[in-house]
mmCIF file of C-alpha atoms and ligand atoms in Angstrom:
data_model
loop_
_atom_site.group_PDB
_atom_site.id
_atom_site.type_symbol
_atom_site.label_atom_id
_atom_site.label_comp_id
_atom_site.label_asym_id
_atom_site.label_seq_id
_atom_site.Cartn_x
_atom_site.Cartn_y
_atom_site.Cartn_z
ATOM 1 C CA UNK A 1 17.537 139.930 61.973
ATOM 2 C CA UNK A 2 18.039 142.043 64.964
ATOM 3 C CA UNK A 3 21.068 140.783 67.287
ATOM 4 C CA UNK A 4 18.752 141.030 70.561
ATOM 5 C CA UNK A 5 15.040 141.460 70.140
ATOM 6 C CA UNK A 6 12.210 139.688 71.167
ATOM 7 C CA UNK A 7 9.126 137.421 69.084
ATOM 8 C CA UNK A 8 5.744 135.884 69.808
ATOM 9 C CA UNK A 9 5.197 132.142 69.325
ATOM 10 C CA UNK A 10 2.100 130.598 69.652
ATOM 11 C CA UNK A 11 1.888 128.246 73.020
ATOM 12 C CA UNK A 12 -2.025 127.042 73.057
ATOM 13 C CA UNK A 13 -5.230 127.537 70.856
ATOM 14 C CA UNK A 14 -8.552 126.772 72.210
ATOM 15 C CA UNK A 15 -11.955 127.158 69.940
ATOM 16 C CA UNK A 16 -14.553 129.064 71.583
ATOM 17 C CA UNK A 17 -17.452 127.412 70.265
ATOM 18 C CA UNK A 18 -20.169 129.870 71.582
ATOM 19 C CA UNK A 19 -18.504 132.877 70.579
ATOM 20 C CA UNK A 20 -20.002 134.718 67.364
ATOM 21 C CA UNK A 21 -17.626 136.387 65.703
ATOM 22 C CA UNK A 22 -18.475 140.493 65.903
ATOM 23 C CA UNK A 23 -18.147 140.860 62.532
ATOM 24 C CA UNK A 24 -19.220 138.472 60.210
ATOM 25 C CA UNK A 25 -21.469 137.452 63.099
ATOM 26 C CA UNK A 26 -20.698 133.109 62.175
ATOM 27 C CA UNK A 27 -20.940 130.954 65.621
ATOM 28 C CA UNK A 28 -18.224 128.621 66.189
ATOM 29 C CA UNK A 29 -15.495 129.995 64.151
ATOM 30 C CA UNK A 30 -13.230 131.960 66.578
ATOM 31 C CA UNK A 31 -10.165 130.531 68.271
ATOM 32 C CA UNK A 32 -8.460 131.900 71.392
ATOM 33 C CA UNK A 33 -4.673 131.933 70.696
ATOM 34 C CA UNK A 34 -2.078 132.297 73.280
ATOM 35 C CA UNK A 35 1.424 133.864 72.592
ATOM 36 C CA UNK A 36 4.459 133.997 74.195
ATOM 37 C CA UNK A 37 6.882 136.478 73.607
ATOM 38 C CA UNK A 38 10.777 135.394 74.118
ATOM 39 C CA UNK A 39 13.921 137.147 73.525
ATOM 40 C CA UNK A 40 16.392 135.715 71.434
ATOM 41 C CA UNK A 41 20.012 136.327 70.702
ATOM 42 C CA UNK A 42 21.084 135.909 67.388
ATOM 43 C CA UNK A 43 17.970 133.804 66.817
ATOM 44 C CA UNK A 44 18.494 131.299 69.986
ATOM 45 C CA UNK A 45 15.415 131.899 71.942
ATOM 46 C CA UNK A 46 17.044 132.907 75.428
ATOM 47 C CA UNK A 47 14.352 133.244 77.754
ATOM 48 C CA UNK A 48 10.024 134.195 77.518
ATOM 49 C CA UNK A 49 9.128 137.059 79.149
ATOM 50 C CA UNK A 50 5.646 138.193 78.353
ATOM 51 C CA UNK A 51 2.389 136.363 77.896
ATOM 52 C CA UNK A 52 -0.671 137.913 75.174
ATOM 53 C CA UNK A 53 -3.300 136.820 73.400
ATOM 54 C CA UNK A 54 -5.731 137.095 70.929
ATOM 55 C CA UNK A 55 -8.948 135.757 69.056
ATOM 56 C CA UNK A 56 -8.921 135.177 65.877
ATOM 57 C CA UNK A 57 -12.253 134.183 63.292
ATOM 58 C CA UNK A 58 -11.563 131.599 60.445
ATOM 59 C CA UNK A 59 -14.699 132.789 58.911
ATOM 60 C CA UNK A 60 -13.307 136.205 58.228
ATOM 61 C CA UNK A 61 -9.896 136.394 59.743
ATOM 62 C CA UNK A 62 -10.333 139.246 61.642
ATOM 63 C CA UNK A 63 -8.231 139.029 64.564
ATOM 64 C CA UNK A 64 -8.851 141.049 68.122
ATOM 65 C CA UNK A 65 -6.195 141.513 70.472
ATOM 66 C CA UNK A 66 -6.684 140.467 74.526
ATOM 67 C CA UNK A 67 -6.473 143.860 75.039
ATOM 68 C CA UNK A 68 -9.484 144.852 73.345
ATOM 69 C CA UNK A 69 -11.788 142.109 74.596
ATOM 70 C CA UNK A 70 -14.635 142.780 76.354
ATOM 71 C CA UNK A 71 -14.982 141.773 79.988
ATOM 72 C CA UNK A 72 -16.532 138.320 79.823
ATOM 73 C CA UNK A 73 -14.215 137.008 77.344
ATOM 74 C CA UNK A 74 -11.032 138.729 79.372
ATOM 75 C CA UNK A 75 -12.203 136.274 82.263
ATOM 76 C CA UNK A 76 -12.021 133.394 80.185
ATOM 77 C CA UNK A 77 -8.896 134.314 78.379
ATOM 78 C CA UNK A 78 -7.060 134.740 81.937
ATOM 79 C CA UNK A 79 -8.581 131.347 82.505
ATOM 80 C CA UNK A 80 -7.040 129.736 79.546
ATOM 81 C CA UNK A 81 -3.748 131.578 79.298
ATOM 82 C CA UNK A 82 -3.069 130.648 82.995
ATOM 83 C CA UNK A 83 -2.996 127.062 81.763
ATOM 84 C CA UNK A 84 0.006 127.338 78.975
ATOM 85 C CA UNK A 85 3.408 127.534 80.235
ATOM 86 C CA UNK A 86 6.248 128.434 78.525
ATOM 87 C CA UNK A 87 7.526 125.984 76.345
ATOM 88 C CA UNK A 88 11.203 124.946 77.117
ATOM 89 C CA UNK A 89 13.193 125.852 73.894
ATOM 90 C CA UNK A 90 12.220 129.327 75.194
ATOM 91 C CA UNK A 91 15.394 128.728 77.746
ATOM 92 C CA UNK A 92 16.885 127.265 75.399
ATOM 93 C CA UNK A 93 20.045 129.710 74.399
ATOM 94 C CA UNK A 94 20.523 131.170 78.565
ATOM 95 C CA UNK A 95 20.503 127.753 79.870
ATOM 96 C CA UNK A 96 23.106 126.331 77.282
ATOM 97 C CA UNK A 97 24.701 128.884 77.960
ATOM 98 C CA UNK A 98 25.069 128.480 81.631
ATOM 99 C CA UNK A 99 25.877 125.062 81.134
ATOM 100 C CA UNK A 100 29.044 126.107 78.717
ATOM 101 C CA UNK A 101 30.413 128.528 81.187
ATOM 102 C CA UNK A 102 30.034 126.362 84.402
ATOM 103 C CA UNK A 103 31.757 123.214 82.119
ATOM 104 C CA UNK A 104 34.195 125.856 81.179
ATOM 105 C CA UNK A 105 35.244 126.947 84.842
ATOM 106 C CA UNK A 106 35.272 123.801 86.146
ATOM 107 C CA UNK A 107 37.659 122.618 83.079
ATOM 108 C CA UNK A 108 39.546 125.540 84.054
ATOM 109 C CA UNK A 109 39.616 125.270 87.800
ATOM 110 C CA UNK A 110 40.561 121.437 87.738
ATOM 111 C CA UNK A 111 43.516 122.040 85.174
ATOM 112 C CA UNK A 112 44.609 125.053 87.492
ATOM 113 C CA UNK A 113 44.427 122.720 90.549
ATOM 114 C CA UNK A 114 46.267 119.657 88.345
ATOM 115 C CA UNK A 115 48.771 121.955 87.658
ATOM 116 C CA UNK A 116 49.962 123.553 90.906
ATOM 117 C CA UNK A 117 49.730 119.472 92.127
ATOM 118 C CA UNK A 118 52.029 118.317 90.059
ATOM 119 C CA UNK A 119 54.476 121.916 90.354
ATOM 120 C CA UNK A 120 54.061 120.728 94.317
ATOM 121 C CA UNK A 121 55.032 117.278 93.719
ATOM 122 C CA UNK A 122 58.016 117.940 90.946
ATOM 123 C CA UNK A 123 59.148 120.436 93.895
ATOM 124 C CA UNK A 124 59.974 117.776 96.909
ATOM 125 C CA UNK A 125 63.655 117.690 96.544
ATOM 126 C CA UNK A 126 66.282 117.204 98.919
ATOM 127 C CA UNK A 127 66.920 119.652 101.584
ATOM 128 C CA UNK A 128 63.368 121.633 101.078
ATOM 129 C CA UNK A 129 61.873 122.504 104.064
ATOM 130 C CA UNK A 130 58.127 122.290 104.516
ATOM 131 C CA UNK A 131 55.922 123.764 106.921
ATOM 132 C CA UNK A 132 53.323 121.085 108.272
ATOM 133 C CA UNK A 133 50.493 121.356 110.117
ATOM 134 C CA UNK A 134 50.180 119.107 113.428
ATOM 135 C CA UNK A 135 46.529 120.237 114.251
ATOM 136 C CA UNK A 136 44.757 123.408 114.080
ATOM 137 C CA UNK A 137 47.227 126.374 113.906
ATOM 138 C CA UNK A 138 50.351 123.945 115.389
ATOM 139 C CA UNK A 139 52.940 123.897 112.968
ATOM 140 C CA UNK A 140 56.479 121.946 112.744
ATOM 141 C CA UNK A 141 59.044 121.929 110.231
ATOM 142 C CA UNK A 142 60.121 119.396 107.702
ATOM 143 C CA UNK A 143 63.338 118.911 105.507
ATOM 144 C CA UNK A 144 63.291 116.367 102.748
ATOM 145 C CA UNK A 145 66.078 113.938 102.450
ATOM 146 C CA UNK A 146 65.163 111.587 99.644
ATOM 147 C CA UNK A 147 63.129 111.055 97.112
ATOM 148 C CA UNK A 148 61.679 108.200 95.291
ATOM 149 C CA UNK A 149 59.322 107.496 92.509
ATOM 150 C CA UNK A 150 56.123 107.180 95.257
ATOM 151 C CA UNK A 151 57.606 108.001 98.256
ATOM 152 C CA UNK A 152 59.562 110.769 100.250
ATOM 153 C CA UNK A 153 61.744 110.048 103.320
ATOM 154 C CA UNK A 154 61.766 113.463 105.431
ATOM 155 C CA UNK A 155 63.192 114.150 108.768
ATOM 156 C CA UNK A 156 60.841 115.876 111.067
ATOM 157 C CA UNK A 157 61.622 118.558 113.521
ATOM 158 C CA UNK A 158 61.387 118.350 117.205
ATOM 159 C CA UNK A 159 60.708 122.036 116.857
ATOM 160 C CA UNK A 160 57.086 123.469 117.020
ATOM 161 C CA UNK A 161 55.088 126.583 116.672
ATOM 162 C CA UNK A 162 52.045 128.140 116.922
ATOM 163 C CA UNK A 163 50.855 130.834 114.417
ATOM 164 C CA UNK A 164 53.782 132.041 111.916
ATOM 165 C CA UNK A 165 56.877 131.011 112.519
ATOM 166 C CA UNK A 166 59.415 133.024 114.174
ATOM 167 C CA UNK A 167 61.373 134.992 110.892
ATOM 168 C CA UNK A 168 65.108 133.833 111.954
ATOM 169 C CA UNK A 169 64.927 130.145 112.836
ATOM 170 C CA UNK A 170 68.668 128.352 111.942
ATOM 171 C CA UNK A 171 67.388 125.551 110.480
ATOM 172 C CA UNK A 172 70.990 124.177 109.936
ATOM 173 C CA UNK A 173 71.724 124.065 113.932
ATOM 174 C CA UNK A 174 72.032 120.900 115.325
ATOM 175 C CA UNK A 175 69.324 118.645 116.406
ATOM 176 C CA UNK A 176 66.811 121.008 115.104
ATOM 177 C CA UNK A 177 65.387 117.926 112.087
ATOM 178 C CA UNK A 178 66.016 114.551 113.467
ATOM 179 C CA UNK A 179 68.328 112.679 112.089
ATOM 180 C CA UNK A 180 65.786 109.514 111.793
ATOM 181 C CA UNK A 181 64.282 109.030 108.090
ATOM 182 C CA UNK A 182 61.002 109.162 107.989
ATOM 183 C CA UNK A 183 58.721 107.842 104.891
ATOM 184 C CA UNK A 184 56.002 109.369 103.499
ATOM 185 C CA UNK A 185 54.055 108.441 100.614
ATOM 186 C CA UNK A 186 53.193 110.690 97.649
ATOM 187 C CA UNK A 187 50.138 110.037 97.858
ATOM 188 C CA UNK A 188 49.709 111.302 101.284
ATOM 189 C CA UNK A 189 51.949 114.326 100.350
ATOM 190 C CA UNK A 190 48.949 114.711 97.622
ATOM 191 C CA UNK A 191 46.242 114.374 100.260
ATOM 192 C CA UNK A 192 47.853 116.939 102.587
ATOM 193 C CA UNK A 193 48.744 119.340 100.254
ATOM 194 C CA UNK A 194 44.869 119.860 99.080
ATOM 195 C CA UNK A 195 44.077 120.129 102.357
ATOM 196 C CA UNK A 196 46.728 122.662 102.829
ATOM 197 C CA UNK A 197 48.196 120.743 105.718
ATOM 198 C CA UNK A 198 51.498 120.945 103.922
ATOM 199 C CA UNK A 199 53.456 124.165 102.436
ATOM 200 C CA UNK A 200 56.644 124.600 100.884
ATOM 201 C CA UNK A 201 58.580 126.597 103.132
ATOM 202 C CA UNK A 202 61.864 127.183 101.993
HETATM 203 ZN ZN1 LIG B 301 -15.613 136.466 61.638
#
């Protein structure tokens, strides 16, 4: 079996019951078959990609390809064939497929983001400083001061800035964090952190 190639399966047969056959000349014996062809992959039909046809006599089992037919039966073959569809196993291998490699990604992407949550949360330790966002491009500073099993007590900064920060800021002078704990719950660390309202800053 070739890795990649393409077959025909049959997808409707109608009898043309007054058709003679041209050359044992029976009435009543020919059958209009419509194909399919689909590619396939190792043998897992992937997708269809061309529609044919053919008659075909019981009597004497000659068969005539759509190509060859002559003009009044090419009318009534486009008039059947537009009525079959390609079956659905003819998807069958490309739409598996997709389904494997957006499952995959998404595994992937939700472990990823799982994993740089809970580096985030195992980093809150005493004395980081974070960067959080008051609105839309306002920014203050936050040092940690304790931490518990589901919450964080922080003191905030009375200092604020727009855009990035200034590169030399002391943040060891006086009165730049307030020396009032605040708390903060994990899970609102969580929540602001995937909405990249908080950053570890330093
Ligand atoms: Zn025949």
């Amino acid at each position: 079996m070739k890795i990649f190639s393409s077959k025909p399966s049959q997808v409707g047969k109608e009898n043309l019951p007054d058709v003679t056959c041209a050359y044992c000349h029976q009435k009543g014996n020919v059958d209009m078959h419509i194909f399919y062809r689909y590619y396939h992959l190792f043998g897992i039909p992937m997708f269809p990609h061309r529609r044919g046809g053919a008659i075909m006599c019981h009597n004497c089992k000659h068969v005539t390809n759509a190509k060859l037919f002559p003009i009044d039966l090419k009318e009534r073959y486009l008039e059947i064939k537009s009525k079959y569809k390609a079956p659905w196993w003819h998807y069958f291998g490309s739409v598996s497929i997709t389904i494997l490699v957006v499952s995959f990604l998404s595994i992937r992407i939700f472990a990823y983001g799982t994993i740089t949550l809970n580096k985030f949360l195992s980093s809150i330790k005493p004395n980081v400083i974070y960067k959080y966002s008051l609105s839309k491009k306002k920014y203050t500073f936050w040092k940690i001061a304790r931490v518990n099993k589901d919450s964080v007590y922080y003191f905030p900064s009375n200092y604020q800035f727009s855009g990035t920060p200034p590169k030399e800021i002391d943040f060891s002078a006086e009165d730049f964090f307030d020396s009032t704990e605040r708390l903060y719950l994990k899970s609102e660390f969580k929540t602001d952190f995937e909405a990249s309202k908080i950053k570890k800053y330093k």
